[in-house]
Short mmCIF file of C-alpha atoms and ligand atoms in Angstrom, two decimals:
data_model
loop_
_atom_site.label_atom_id
_atom_site.label_comp_id
_atom_site.label_asym_id
_atom_site.label_seq_id
_atom_site.Cartn_x
_atom_site.Cartn_y
_atom_site.Cartn_z
CA UNK B 138 0.00 0.00 0.00
CA UNK B 139 1.17 3.54 -0.70
CA UNK B 140 0.92 5.50 2.54
CA UNK B 141 1.73 9.11 3.31
CA UNK B 142 2.03 10.24 6.90
CA UNK B 143 1.30 13.97 7.06
CA UNK B 144 2.44 15.38 10.38
CA UNK B 145 3.47 18.64 12.03
CA UNK B 146 6.32 16.86 13.89
CA UNK B 147 8.32 13.68 13.58
CA UNK B 148 11.14 12.01 15.52
CA UNK B 149 14.11 12.37 15.04
CA UNK B 150 13.71 15.72 13.27
CA UNK B 151 11.44 17.85 15.46
CA UNK B 152 9.42 16.99 18.53
CA UNK B 153 7.26 18.63 21.15
CA UNK B 154 5.45 15.49 22.36
CA UNK B 155 4.27 11.95 21.80
CA UNK B 156 2.84 12.71 18.36
CA UNK B 157 6.40 12.94 17.02
CA UNK B 158 7.30 9.56 18.51
CA UNK B 159 4.28 8.00 16.84
CA UNK B 160 4.85 9.48 13.38
CA UNK B 161 8.54 8.59 13.55
CA UNK B 162 7.82 4.97 14.47
CA UNK B 163 4.83 4.03 12.30
CA UNK B 164 6.48 4.32 8.87
CA UNK B 165 9.30 1.99 9.94
CA UNK B 166 6.81 -0.71 10.82
CA UNK B 167 4.84 -0.23 7.61
CA UNK B 168 8.03 -0.46 5.64
CA UNK B 169 8.99 -3.63 7.49
CA UNK B 170 5.75 -5.09 6.19
CA UNK B 171 6.70 -4.03 2.66
CA UNK B 172 4.41 -1.05 2.33
CA UNK B 173 5.60 2.12 0.61
CA UNK B 174 5.29 4.48 3.58
CA UNK B 175 6.56 8.06 3.42
CA UNK B 176 6.39 11.11 5.66
CA UNK B 177 5.80 14.80 5.01
CA UNK B 178 6.48 17.47 7.64
CA UNK B 179 7.50 21.16 7.88
CA UNK B 180 11.15 22.14 7.67
CA UNK B 181 11.50 23.97 10.98
CA UNK B 182 14.63 25.84 11.97
CA UNK B 183 15.21 23.15 14.61
CA UNK B 184 15.65 20.42 11.99
CA UNK B 185 19.36 19.73 11.59
CA UNK B 186 19.83 19.78 7.82
CA UNK B 187 23.48 18.70 7.92
CA UNK B 188 23.09 15.87 10.38
CA UNK B 189 20.13 14.40 8.51
CA UNK B 190 21.64 15.10 5.09
CA UNK B 191 18.65 16.88 3.63
CA UNK B 192 18.66 17.28 -0.15
CA UNK B 193 16.72 19.82 -2.15
CA UNK B 194 14.26 17.97 -4.35
CA UNK B 195 11.91 20.58 -5.82
CA UNK B 196 12.46 24.31 -5.81
CA UNK B 197 9.84 27.01 -6.09
CA UNK B 198 6.56 25.13 -5.78
CA UNK B 199 3.69 27.59 -6.03
CA UNK B 200 1.19 27.21 -3.21
CA UNK B 201 -2.08 29.12 -3.55
CA UNK B 202 -3.03 31.08 -0.46
CA UNK B 203 -6.19 33.11 -0.96
CA UNK B 204 -5.54 35.50 -3.84
CA UNK B 205 -1.78 35.11 -3.77
CA UNK B 206 0.89 32.48 -4.17
CA UNK B 207 3.54 31.46 -1.65
CA UNK B 208 6.68 29.52 -2.43
CA UNK B 209 7.52 26.11 -1.00
CA UNK B 210 10.72 24.19 -1.51
CA UNK B 211 10.64 20.46 -1.05
CA UNK B 212 13.57 18.73 0.66
CA UNK B 213 14.11 15.07 1.23
CA UNK B 214 15.98 12.74 3.49
CA UNK B 215 15.69 9.07 4.31
CA UNK B 216 14.57 7.66 7.62
CA UNK B 217 16.03 4.25 8.41
CA UNK B 218 14.97 1.45 6.06
CA UNK B 219 15.22 3.98 3.22
CA UNK B 220 11.90 5.68 3.99
CA UNK B 221 11.52 9.01 2.14
CA UNK B 222 10.79 11.94 4.41
CA UNK B 223 9.74 15.13 2.65
CA UNK B 224 10.15 18.53 4.24
CA UNK B 225 8.24 21.64 3.23
CA UNK B 226 10.47 24.67 3.45
CA UNK B 227 9.32 28.25 3.74
CA UNK B 228 11.33 30.33 6.18
CA UNK B 229 8.62 32.91 6.68
CA UNK B 230 6.45 30.21 8.22
CA UNK B 231 8.85 27.68 9.68
CA UNK B 232 12.19 29.43 10.12
CA UNK B 233 11.59 30.38 13.74
CA UNK B 234 12.59 29.14 17.18
CA UNK B 235 9.61 26.99 18.13
CA UNK B 236 7.07 24.79 16.39
CA UNK B 237 3.76 26.33 17.44
CA UNK B 238 4.12 28.57 20.43
CA UNK B 239 6.37 30.35 22.91
CA UNK B 240 5.72 30.20 26.70
CA UNK B 241 3.54 33.30 26.37
CA UNK B 242 1.22 31.89 23.72
CA UNK B 243 0.57 30.53 20.23
CA UNK B 244 2.15 32.09 17.17
CA UNK B 245 -0.49 34.50 15.84
CA UNK B 246 -0.19 33.23 12.25
CA UNK B 247 -0.62 29.51 13.03
CA UNK B 248 -3.71 29.30 10.81
CA UNK B 249 -1.81 30.66 7.81
CA UNK B 250 1.23 28.48 8.55
CA UNK B 251 -0.75 25.26 8.54
CA UNK B 252 -3.07 26.17 5.69
CA UNK B 253 0.12 26.66 3.73
CA UNK B 254 1.57 23.39 4.96
CA UNK B 255 -1.57 21.38 4.21
CA UNK B 256 -1.81 22.65 0.66
CA UNK B 257 1.93 22.26 0.19
CA UNK B 258 1.60 18.59 1.18
CA UNK B 259 -0.86 18.01 -1.64
CA UNK B 260 1.06 20.06 -4.20
CA UNK B 261 4.31 18.42 -3.07
CA UNK B 262 2.87 14.94 -3.70
CA UNK B 263 2.08 15.93 -7.26
CA UNK B 264 5.55 17.39 -7.73
CA UNK B 265 7.20 14.12 -6.72
CA UNK B 266 4.43 12.06 -8.37
CA UNK B 267 3.75 10.00 -5.28
CA UNK B 268 0.08 9.08 -5.41
CA UNK B 269 -0.82 7.70 -1.98
CA UNK B 270 -3.74 5.37 -1.41
CA UNK B 271 -3.79 6.60 2.18
CA UNK B 272 -2.94 9.95 3.67
CA UNK B 273 -2.75 9.53 7.43
CA UNK B 274 -3.17 13.02 8.95
CA UNK B 275 -2.07 13.70 12.51
CA UNK B 276 -3.70 16.46 14.58
CA UNK B 277 -5.33 19.79 13.79
CA UNK B 278 -2.35 21.19 11.90
CA UNK B 279 -3.19 18.88 8.99
CA UNK B 280 -6.95 18.68 9.59
CA UNK B 281 -7.58 20.62 6.40
CA UNK B 282 -6.03 17.95 4.16
CA UNK B 283 -9.13 15.68 4.29
CA UNK B 284 -11.27 18.77 3.73
CA UNK B 285 -9.26 19.80 0.65
CA UNK B 286 -9.57 16.35 -0.88
CA UNK B 287 -13.35 16.58 -0.59
CA UNK B 288 -13.62 20.19 -1.83
CA UNK B 289 -10.90 22.00 -3.82
CA UNK B 290 -9.21 18.79 -4.98
CA UNK B 291 -12.37 16.77 -5.41
CA UNK B 292 -12.15 16.69 -9.18
CA UNK B 293 -8.39 16.33 -9.24
CA UNK B 294 -7.65 12.96 -10.85
CA UNK B 295 -4.35 12.67 -9.00
CA UNK B 296 -6.18 12.08 -5.72
CA UNK B 297 -9.02 10.13 -7.27
CA UNK B 298 -8.53 7.07 -5.07
CA UNK B 299 -6.81 8.60 -2.06
CA UNK B 300 -8.44 7.95 1.32
CA UNK B 301 -7.70 9.93 4.48
CA UNK B 302 -7.41 8.84 8.07
CA UNK B 303 -7.36 11.51 10.72
CA UNK B 304 -5.82 10.80 14.12
CA UNK B 305 -6.57 12.90 17.18
CA UNK B 306 -3.61 12.88 19.54
CA UNK B 307 -5.20 15.37 21.92
CA UNK B 308 -8.67 16.85 21.59
CA UNK B 309 -7.67 19.86 23.69
CA UNK B 310 -5.78 21.30 20.74
CA UNK B 311 -8.20 22.07 17.93
CA UNK B 312 -6.86 24.92 15.83
CA UNK B 313 -9.81 27.34 16.03
CA UNK B 314 -9.46 30.53 13.99
CA UNK B 315 -11.57 33.52 12.87
CA UNK B 316 -13.92 33.05 9.93
CA UNK B 317 -11.87 35.53 7.88
CA UNK B 318 -9.24 32.90 7.12
CA UNK B 319 -11.83 30.89 5.15
CA UNK B 320 -10.89 32.63 1.89
CA UNK B 321 -7.17 32.39 2.64
CA UNK B 322 -7.68 28.66 2.93
CA UNK B 323 -9.58 28.67 -0.35
CA UNK B 324 -12.91 27.40 0.97
CA UNK B 325 -16.28 28.82 -0.03
CA UNK B 326 -19.14 29.80 2.21
CA UNK B 327 -20.79 26.49 1.24
CA UNK B 328 -18.22 24.78 3.41
CA UNK B 329 -18.83 27.09 6.33
CA UNK B 330 -21.77 25.28 7.93
CA UNK B 331 -22.13 23.56 11.31
CA UNK B 332 -21.95 20.14 9.57
CA UNK B 333 -18.60 21.08 8.05
CA UNK B 334 -15.97 23.65 9.03
CA UNK B 335 -17.94 26.10 11.14
CA UNK B 336 -17.64 26.05 14.92
CA UNK B 337 -19.47 28.78 16.81
CA UNK B 338 -18.80 31.31 14.05
CA UNK B 339 -15.17 30.30 13.65
CA UNK B 340 -13.30 27.72 11.60
CA UNK B 341 -12.05 24.62 13.39
CA UNK B 342 -9.24 22.61 11.75
CA UNK B 343 -9.64 19.57 14.01
CA UNK B 344 -13.32 19.42 13.19
CA UNK B 345 -12.43 19.56 9.48
CA UNK B 346 -10.30 16.45 9.96
CA UNK B 347 -13.10 14.67 11.82
CA UNK B 348 -15.82 15.56 9.36
CA UNK B 349 -14.07 14.99 6.05
CA UNK B 350 -11.81 11.99 6.60
CA UNK B 351 -12.87 8.45 5.79
CA UNK B 352 -11.88 7.26 9.23
CA UNK B 353 -11.10 8.96 12.52
CA UNK B 354 -8.89 7.42 15.15
CA UNK B 355 -7.59 8.40 18.51
CA UNK B 356 -4.80 6.90 20.55
CA UNK B 357 -6.54 4.67 23.07
CA UNK B 358 -9.89 2.85 23.33
CA UNK B 359 -10.86 4.57 26.59
CA UNK B 360 -10.12 8.03 25.19
CA UNK B 361 -12.20 7.18 22.10
CA UNK B 362 -15.16 6.63 24.43
CA UNK B 363 -14.41 9.57 26.70
CA UNK B 364 -14.27 12.19 23.94
CA UNK B 365 -17.76 11.27 22.78
CA UNK B 366 -19.18 11.18 26.27
CA UNK B 367 -19.29 14.77 27.50
CA UNK B 368 -18.20 18.33 26.90
CA UNK B 369 -15.60 18.00 29.62
CA UNK B 370 -13.79 15.29 27.66
CA UNK B 371 -14.88 16.15 24.13
CA UNK B 372 -14.17 19.88 24.39
CA UNK B 373 -17.11 20.71 22.11
CA UNK B 374 -16.33 17.92 19.63
CA UNK B 375 -18.43 15.28 21.44
CA UNK B 376 -21.45 15.77 19.14
CA UNK B 377 -19.57 15.58 15.87
CA UNK B 378 -17.53 12.63 17.13
CA UNK B 379 -20.65 10.83 18.19
CA UNK B 380 -22.12 11.38 14.74
CA UNK B 381 -19.02 9.61 13.32
CA UNK B 382 -19.22 6.89 15.92
CA UNK B 383 -19.15 4.04 13.36
CA UNK B 384 -15.90 5.31 11.88
CA UNK B 385 -14.17 6.26 15.11
CA UNK B 386 -11.59 3.87 16.53
CA UNK B 387 -9.21 3.86 19.48
CA UNK B 388 -5.81 2.43 18.56
CA UNK B 389 -3.42 2.28 21.47
CA UNK B 390 0.03 3.69 20.74
CA UNK B 391 3.09 1.56 21.15
CA UNK B 392 6.63 2.60 21.87
CA UNK B 393 9.71 2.01 19.78
CA UNK B 394 11.42 -0.84 21.62
CA UNK B 395 14.67 -0.17 19.78
CA UNK B 396 14.80 3.41 20.92
CA UNK B 397 13.68 2.70 24.47
CA UNK B 398 15.69 -0.24 25.74
CA UNK B 399 17.67 -0.14 29.00
CA UNK B 400 19.89 -2.96 27.76
CA UNK B 401 21.10 -0.85 24.79
CA UNK B 402 20.57 2.74 25.94
CA UNK B 403 23.66 4.81 25.22
CA UNK B 404 22.57 7.69 27.43
CA UNK B 405 22.38 5.90 30.76
CA UNK B 406 25.11 5.27 33.34
CA UNK B 407 24.87 1.48 33.17
CA UNK B 408 22.96 -0.60 30.65
CA UNK B 409 20.79 -3.17 32.37
CA UNK B 410 18.32 -5.93 31.75
CA UNK B 411 15.42 -6.51 34.05
CA UNK B 412 16.98 -9.75 35.23
CA UNK B 413 19.87 -7.75 36.57
CA UNK B 414 18.49 -4.77 38.43
CA UNK B 415 21.75 -4.08 40.25
CA UNK B 416 22.77 -1.87 37.34
CA UNK B 417 19.54 0.11 37.60
CA UNK B 418 20.81 1.18 41.02
CA UNK B 419 23.93 2.59 39.34
CA UNK B 420 21.63 4.65 37.10
CA UNK B 421 19.80 5.88 40.19
CA UNK B 422 22.95 7.03 41.97
CA UNK B 423 24.22 8.69 38.81
CA UNK B 424 20.89 10.42 38.22
CA UNK B 425 21.12 11.79 41.76
CA UNK B 426 24.44 13.41 40.86
CA UNK B 427 23.12 14.85 37.62
CA UNK B 428 19.94 16.11 39.25
CA UNK B 429 21.70 17.50 42.32
CA UNK B 430 19.96 15.24 44.85
CA UNK B 431 21.57 13.12 47.54
CA UNK B 432 19.87 9.91 46.53
CA UNK B 433 20.19 6.75 48.55
CA UNK B 434 19.68 3.27 47.26
CA UNK B 435 16.57 2.60 49.33
CA UNK B 436 15.10 6.09 49.30
CA UNK B 437 12.26 6.05 46.75
CA UNK B 438 12.90 8.27 43.76
CA UNK B 439 9.93 9.42 41.71
CA UNK B 440 10.35 10.85 38.21
CA UNK B 441 8.15 13.05 36.04
CA UNK B 442 8.78 13.98 32.40
CA UNK B 443 6.04 16.11 31.01
CA UNK B 444 4.74 19.27 29.49
CA UNK B 445 3.97 21.60 32.42
CA UNK B 446 0.29 21.93 31.78
CA UNK B 447 -2.95 21.52 33.73
CA UNK B 448 -3.98 18.70 31.35
CA UNK B 449 -0.96 16.81 32.64
CA UNK B 450 -2.11 17.29 36.24
CA UNK B 451 0.29 19.98 37.39
CA UNK B 452 -2.50 21.78 39.24
CA UNK B 453 -3.09 18.58 41.21
CA UNK B 454 0.61 18.01 41.75
CA UNK B 455 1.31 21.49 43.09
CA UNK B 456 -1.66 21.16 45.44
CA UNK B 457 -0.40 17.76 46.61
CA UNK B 458 3.25 18.66 47.16
CA UNK B 459 3.08 19.62 50.86
CA UNK B 460 1.49 16.27 51.83
CA UNK B 461 3.45 14.29 49.30
CA UNK B 462 6.75 15.54 50.61
CA UNK B 463 5.92 14.52 54.15
CA UNK B 464 6.70 11.03 52.85
CA UNK B 465 10.22 9.72 52.71
CA UNK B 466 10.82 10.21 48.98
CA UNK B 467 12.49 12.39 46.36
CA UNK B 468 11.15 13.86 43.14
CA UNK B 469 12.92 14.60 39.85
CA UNK B 470 10.89 16.71 37.44
CA UNK B 471 11.80 17.41 33.81
CA UNK B 472 9.49 19.61 31.79
CA UNK B 473 8.74 22.76 29.89
CA UNK B 474 5.50 24.67 29.70
CA UNK B 475 3.14 27.05 31.42
CA UNK B 476 4.69 29.84 33.41
CA UNK B 477 2.33 29.38 36.37
CA UNK B 478 3.53 25.81 36.90
CA UNK B 479 7.15 26.78 36.38
CA UNK B 480 6.74 29.40 39.11
CA UNK B 481 4.87 27.10 41.52
CA UNK B 482 7.44 24.33 41.09
CA UNK B 483 10.34 26.73 41.52
CA UNK B 484 8.88 27.81 44.87
CA UNK B 485 8.47 24.17 45.94
CA UNK B 486 12.00 23.25 44.79
CA UNK B 487 13.40 26.13 46.79
CA UNK B 488 11.46 25.08 49.85
CA UNK B 489 12.45 21.40 49.61
CA UNK B 490 15.93 21.45 48.04
CA UNK B 491 16.79 17.97 49.37
CA UNK B 492 13.64 16.46 47.98
CA UNK B 493 12.93 18.08 44.61
CA UNK B 494 15.15 18.39 41.56
CA UNK B 495 13.49 20.70 39.05
CA UNK B 496 14.74 20.77 35.47
CA UNK B 497 12.87 23.20 33.27
CA UNK B 498 14.08 22.28 29.82
CA UNK B 499 13.56 19.84 26.98
CA UNK B 500 16.36 17.32 27.28
CA UNK B 501 16.13 13.90 25.68
CA UNK B 502 19.29 12.60 27.35
CA UNK B 503 18.11 13.56 30.82
CA UNK B 504 14.74 11.98 29.97
CA UNK B 505 16.48 8.64 29.31
CA UNK B 506 18.40 9.00 32.57
CA UNK B 507 15.21 9.67 34.53
CA UNK B 508 13.37 6.70 33.03
CA UNK B 509 16.32 4.49 33.96
CA UNK B 510 17.26 5.95 37.34
CA UNK B 511 13.89 6.33 39.08
CA UNK B 512 11.90 3.79 41.02
CA UNK B 513 8.52 5.34 40.21
CA UNK B 514 7.07 7.48 37.45
CA UNK B 515 4.24 9.85 38.37
CA UNK B 516 1.55 10.84 35.87
CA UNK B 517 -1.38 12.61 37.50
CA UNK B 518 -2.87 13.74 34.13
CA UNK B 519 -6.38 15.16 34.29
CA UNK B 520 -6.89 13.81 30.75
CA UNK B 521 -4.51 11.55 28.86
CA UNK B 522 -5.27 10.43 25.29
CA UNK B 523 -2.68 7.65 25.48
CA UNK B 524 0.49 8.73 27.22
CA UNK B 525 3.82 7.32 26.14
CA UNK B 526 5.88 8.15 29.18
CA UNK B 527 4.24 5.55 31.45
CA UNK B 528 4.91 2.93 28.76
CA UNK B 529 8.55 3.94 28.45
CA UNK B 530 8.89 3.97 32.24
CA UNK B 531 7.61 0.39 32.48
CA UNK B 532 10.10 -0.69 29.83
CA UNK B 533 12.81 0.59 32.19
CA UNK B 534 11.32 -1.23 35.17
CA UNK B 535 10.11 2.08 36.62
CA UNK B 536 6.68 1.77 38.17
CA UNK B 537 3.92 4.15 37.05
CA UNK B 538 1.60 5.91 39.49
CA UNK B 539 -1.25 7.36 37.42
CA UNK B 540 -4.69 8.95 37.44
CA UNK B 541 -7.27 6.61 35.91
CA UNK B 542 -8.10 8.31 32.62
CA UNK B 543 -7.81 7.67 28.87
CA UNK B 544 -4.77 5.67 27.84
CA UNK B 545 -3.53 5.51 31.43
CA UNK B 546 -6.61 3.45 32.30
CA UNK B 547 -5.90 1.17 29.32
CA UNK B 548 -2.24 0.54 30.12
CA UNK B 549 -1.74 0.70 33.89
CA UNK B 550 -3.52 -1.88 36.04
CA UNK B 551 -3.52 -1.58 39.79
CA UNK B 552 -1.01 -3.89 41.42
CA UNK B 553 -2.37 -6.05 44.14
CA UNK B 554 0.02 -8.49 45.78
CA UNK B 555 -2.88 -10.65 46.97
CA UNK B 556 -4.63 -11.19 43.66
CA UNK B 557 -3.08 -14.26 42.15
CA UNK B 558 -1.94 -14.29 38.55
CA UNK B 559 -2.67 -10.95 36.93
CA UNK B 560 -1.37 -8.71 39.65
CA UNK B 561 -1.13 -5.47 37.74
CA UNK B 562 1.78 -3.28 36.77
CA UNK B 563 1.43 -0.01 38.68
CA UNK B 564 -0.65 2.23 40.94
CA UNK B 565 -3.83 3.96 39.92
CA UNK B 566 -6.05 6.55 41.60
CA UNK B 567 -9.53 7.48 40.42
CA UNK B 568 -10.48 10.71 42.12
CA UNK B 569 -8.69 13.79 40.82
CA UNK B 570 -7.88 14.98 44.32
CA UNK B 571 -4.66 15.48 46.33
CA UNK B 572 -5.73 12.92 48.96
CA UNK B 573 -6.18 10.28 46.25
CA UNK B 574 -2.79 11.03 44.69
CA UNK B 575 -1.03 10.96 48.05
CA UNK B 576 -2.75 7.71 49.01
CA UNK B 577 -1.65 6.04 45.77
CA UNK B 578 1.92 7.14 46.45
CA UNK B 579 1.74 5.80 50.02
CA UNK B 580 0.44 2.44 48.73
CA UNK B 581 3.27 2.40 46.24
CA UNK B 582 5.85 3.10 48.94
CA UNK B 583 4.49 0.26 51.05
CA UNK B 584 5.06 -2.20 48.19
CA UNK B 585 8.50 -0.70 47.56
CA UNK B 586 9.46 -1.50 51.13
CA UNK B 587 8.92 -5.22 50.57
CA UNK B 588 11.72 -6.17 48.18
CA UNK B 589 10.27 -9.55 47.22
CA UNK B 590 6.87 -8.22 46.20
CA UNK B 591 8.56 -5.20 44.64
CA UNK B 592 10.58 -7.47 42.36
CA UNK B 593 7.35 -9.14 41.21
CA UNK B 594 5.80 -5.79 40.41
CA UNK B 595 8.84 -4.66 38.42
CA UNK B 596 8.65 -7.91 36.55
CA UNK B 597 4.99 -7.40 35.71
CA UNK B 598 5.61 -3.87 34.46
CA UNK B 599 8.56 -4.92 32.41
CA UNK B 600 6.61 -7.81 30.84
CA UNK B 601 3.65 -5.67 29.79
CA UNK B 602 3.66 -5.61 25.99
CA UNK B 603 3.58 -2.11 24.48
CA UNK B 604 5.37 -2.86 21.25
CA UNK B 605 3.97 -1.38 18.04
CA UNK B 606 3.02 -4.69 16.46
CA UNK B 607 -0.61 -4.72 17.54
CA UNK B 608 -1.25 -1.08 16.60
CA UNK B 609 0.40 -1.50 13.20
CA UNK B 610 -1.92 -4.41 12.38
CA UNK B 611 -4.93 -2.37 13.47
CA UNK B 612 -3.90 0.63 11.37
CA UNK B 613 -3.34 -1.51 8.29
CA UNK B 614 -6.82 -2.99 8.67
CA UNK B 615 -8.28 0.50 9.04
CA UNK B 616 -6.39 1.70 5.97
CA UNK B 617 -7.96 -1.14 4.02
CA UNK B 618 -11.38 -0.18 5.31
CA UNK B 619 -10.78 3.48 4.39
CA UNK B 620 -9.75 2.46 0.87
CA UNK B 621 -12.94 0.48 0.47
CA UNK B 622 -14.96 3.48 1.60
CA UNK B 623 -13.36 5.66 -1.07
CA UNK B 624 -13.93 2.92 -3.64
CA UNK B 625 -17.66 2.87 -2.85
CA UNK B 626 -17.95 6.56 -3.70
CA UNK B 627 -16.10 6.41 -7.01
P1 ADP P 164 2.29 14.47 25.14
O1 ADP P 164 0.90 14.75 25.58
O2 ADP P 164 3.22 15.59 25.53
O3 ADP P 164 2.43 14.08 23.72
P2 ADP P 164 3.23 11.77 25.75
O4 ADP P 164 3.37 11.05 27.05
O5 ADP P 164 2.36 11.14 24.72
O6 ADP P 164 2.77 13.26 26.07
O7 ADP P 164 4.69 11.94 25.10
C1 ADP P 164 5.67 12.76 25.63
C2 ADP P 164 6.98 12.45 24.92
O8 ADP P 164 7.81 13.62 25.02
C3 ADP P 164 7.78 11.33 25.55
O9 ADP P 164 8.59 10.72 24.58
C4 ADP P 164 8.64 12.08 26.60
O10 ADP P 164 9.81 11.35 26.91
C5 ADP P 164 8.94 13.35 25.85
N1 ADP P 164 9.14 14.55 26.70
C6 ADP P 164 8.19 15.32 27.28
N2 ADP P 164 8.75 16.37 27.93
C7 ADP P 164 10.08 16.26 27.76
C8 ADP P 164 11.21 17.04 28.19
N3 ADP P 164 11.06 18.15 28.92
N4 ADP P 164 12.45 16.64 27.82
C9 ADP P 164 12.61 15.51 27.07
N5 ADP P 164 11.60 14.73 26.63
C10 ADP P 164 10.34 15.10 26.96
#
C-alpha cells in the first residue's frame, strides 16, 4: 500500500510530544511489512539539515493562499529502512525558534502556517508524483487535508482514489481561527456550515479532519469513548464525534522498543536488563548526581517527564506537594511549559531542596536517565489520550503511578500483591484529588518497602507488551477499510 504520513512533527527531526514519537515509528513498521510508507512534515529551523543530510528535491513550488501564491521548496531525506521523508520549506512560516508557540502563547499566524503546509503537502505529492492510497493526517495542523480532498481537490484525478485517516492525539488542541481565514484557505461559504468547518462562528481545523476523513482514530480505546461522552472530555467535539461513531476507533500507541531499551541505551550510566536490576541502582545514583539530589539506594525516587500543563495534572501536583513531601521520597521533574507551573514548582524546589530536583528544559538525554534511574514514574494527568511516558517507564522497570483516565486506564492496572496471577503493573487513583494522589503514592511506597513483592511488580511492568506490532496491524486494517470506503464513492 502507498501510505503518506502527514504530520506537524516527527522524531528524530522535530518533537514537542508523543505525536512525534508515533509518526517517527509508524512508517518503519509499515516499511517492514513491505508497504511504501513516506512522511511529510514542515522544515522547521530546529531540523538539523546537515546531520540528517537533507537534499533539495523541488524548488519554487507555487502554493495558492487566498488571492496570492507562496513559495515552498521540497527537501528530502531518508529515515532508516530507506523511507523518504519530505520537508516543506518556507522560512517565513517555519524558520523560527519553536514549532507552534512560545511560553507566552501561540504564534499568531498559526492558521496561515498550517493552511500553507496542508496545501503544500498536496502540491508536493504531485511534484514528486507520489500518489498515496492513504494519507494519514495527525492532529489539527493537517486537519484541512481531508477537507481539501473533498472540496478544492475533489475533481483532481491525481487524488481520485486517495483515502484519508485523521488521528486525534489530543482533543484539547483544535486549531480554532476567525472566519476571515476561510478565503485564505480557499474554501467557499458552502463549506462554512455547522456540519462542516464552522464552529461557533469560527473555523475549526480539528473538526475539518473529523468531518471529512474516511476514518477517525484516537490513541486509546478509553479516550475514544471519553471524547464522545461529555463536553468536559470532548471539548465541544463530542457531538460531531458521536455522529461519526461508526468510523471512530481507538488504537493504542506503542513505543519504539529499539529506541527505548535499557539494555542498549547509550545515554544511561549502566545498561541493564530486568533480570539484573543491580545496574539500575547505578543509574539511580548517577541520576542523583546529575539532578543535584543526595539519593540513597533505598530512598524512593519518583520521576516526572512532562509538558507543564494543567492537562498533565500539574495543578493537582502542586496542590499535593506539601502532603506528598511529608513522605520519605524524592522527586525529579523534567518539563517545559506554562509559566504558572514553572513558578509554583520553583517555589516548591526552593522550599524542599533535598527532595525536589526541578529541570525546566527539553532534554532527551536527561529523559532517558530519569526513566532508567527512578523507582517510580508519576503521571497525575487530568486527561490523557494515550500517554507514552508511562509505557517507556515500564520498559525501564520504573513503576507508574497514574490517574485513571484515557490511555492511562488502558495501560496501567492496579497492582495487588494478593490477587493471584494478573497482579497489575502499577498504581492507579480514580479521584482527581490530592488525597487520592497521596494515598496512591503511600500504597506504592508500602510495596517498595517489601523487596520480594517489589521485584514481582517490576517484573509485571517490564513484561507488559507495548510494542507497536498490535497497533500496526490495526492501522493496516483500518487503511484497508478506508480504501474500500473511497472505492464505494467512485
Ligand atoms: P504528550 O501529551 O506531551 O504528547 P506523551 O506522554 O504522549 O505526552 O509523550 C511525551 C513524549 O515527550 C515522551 O517521549 C517524553 O519522553 C517526551 N518529553 C516530554 N517532555 C520532555 C522534556 N522536557 N524533555 C525531554 N523529553 C520530553
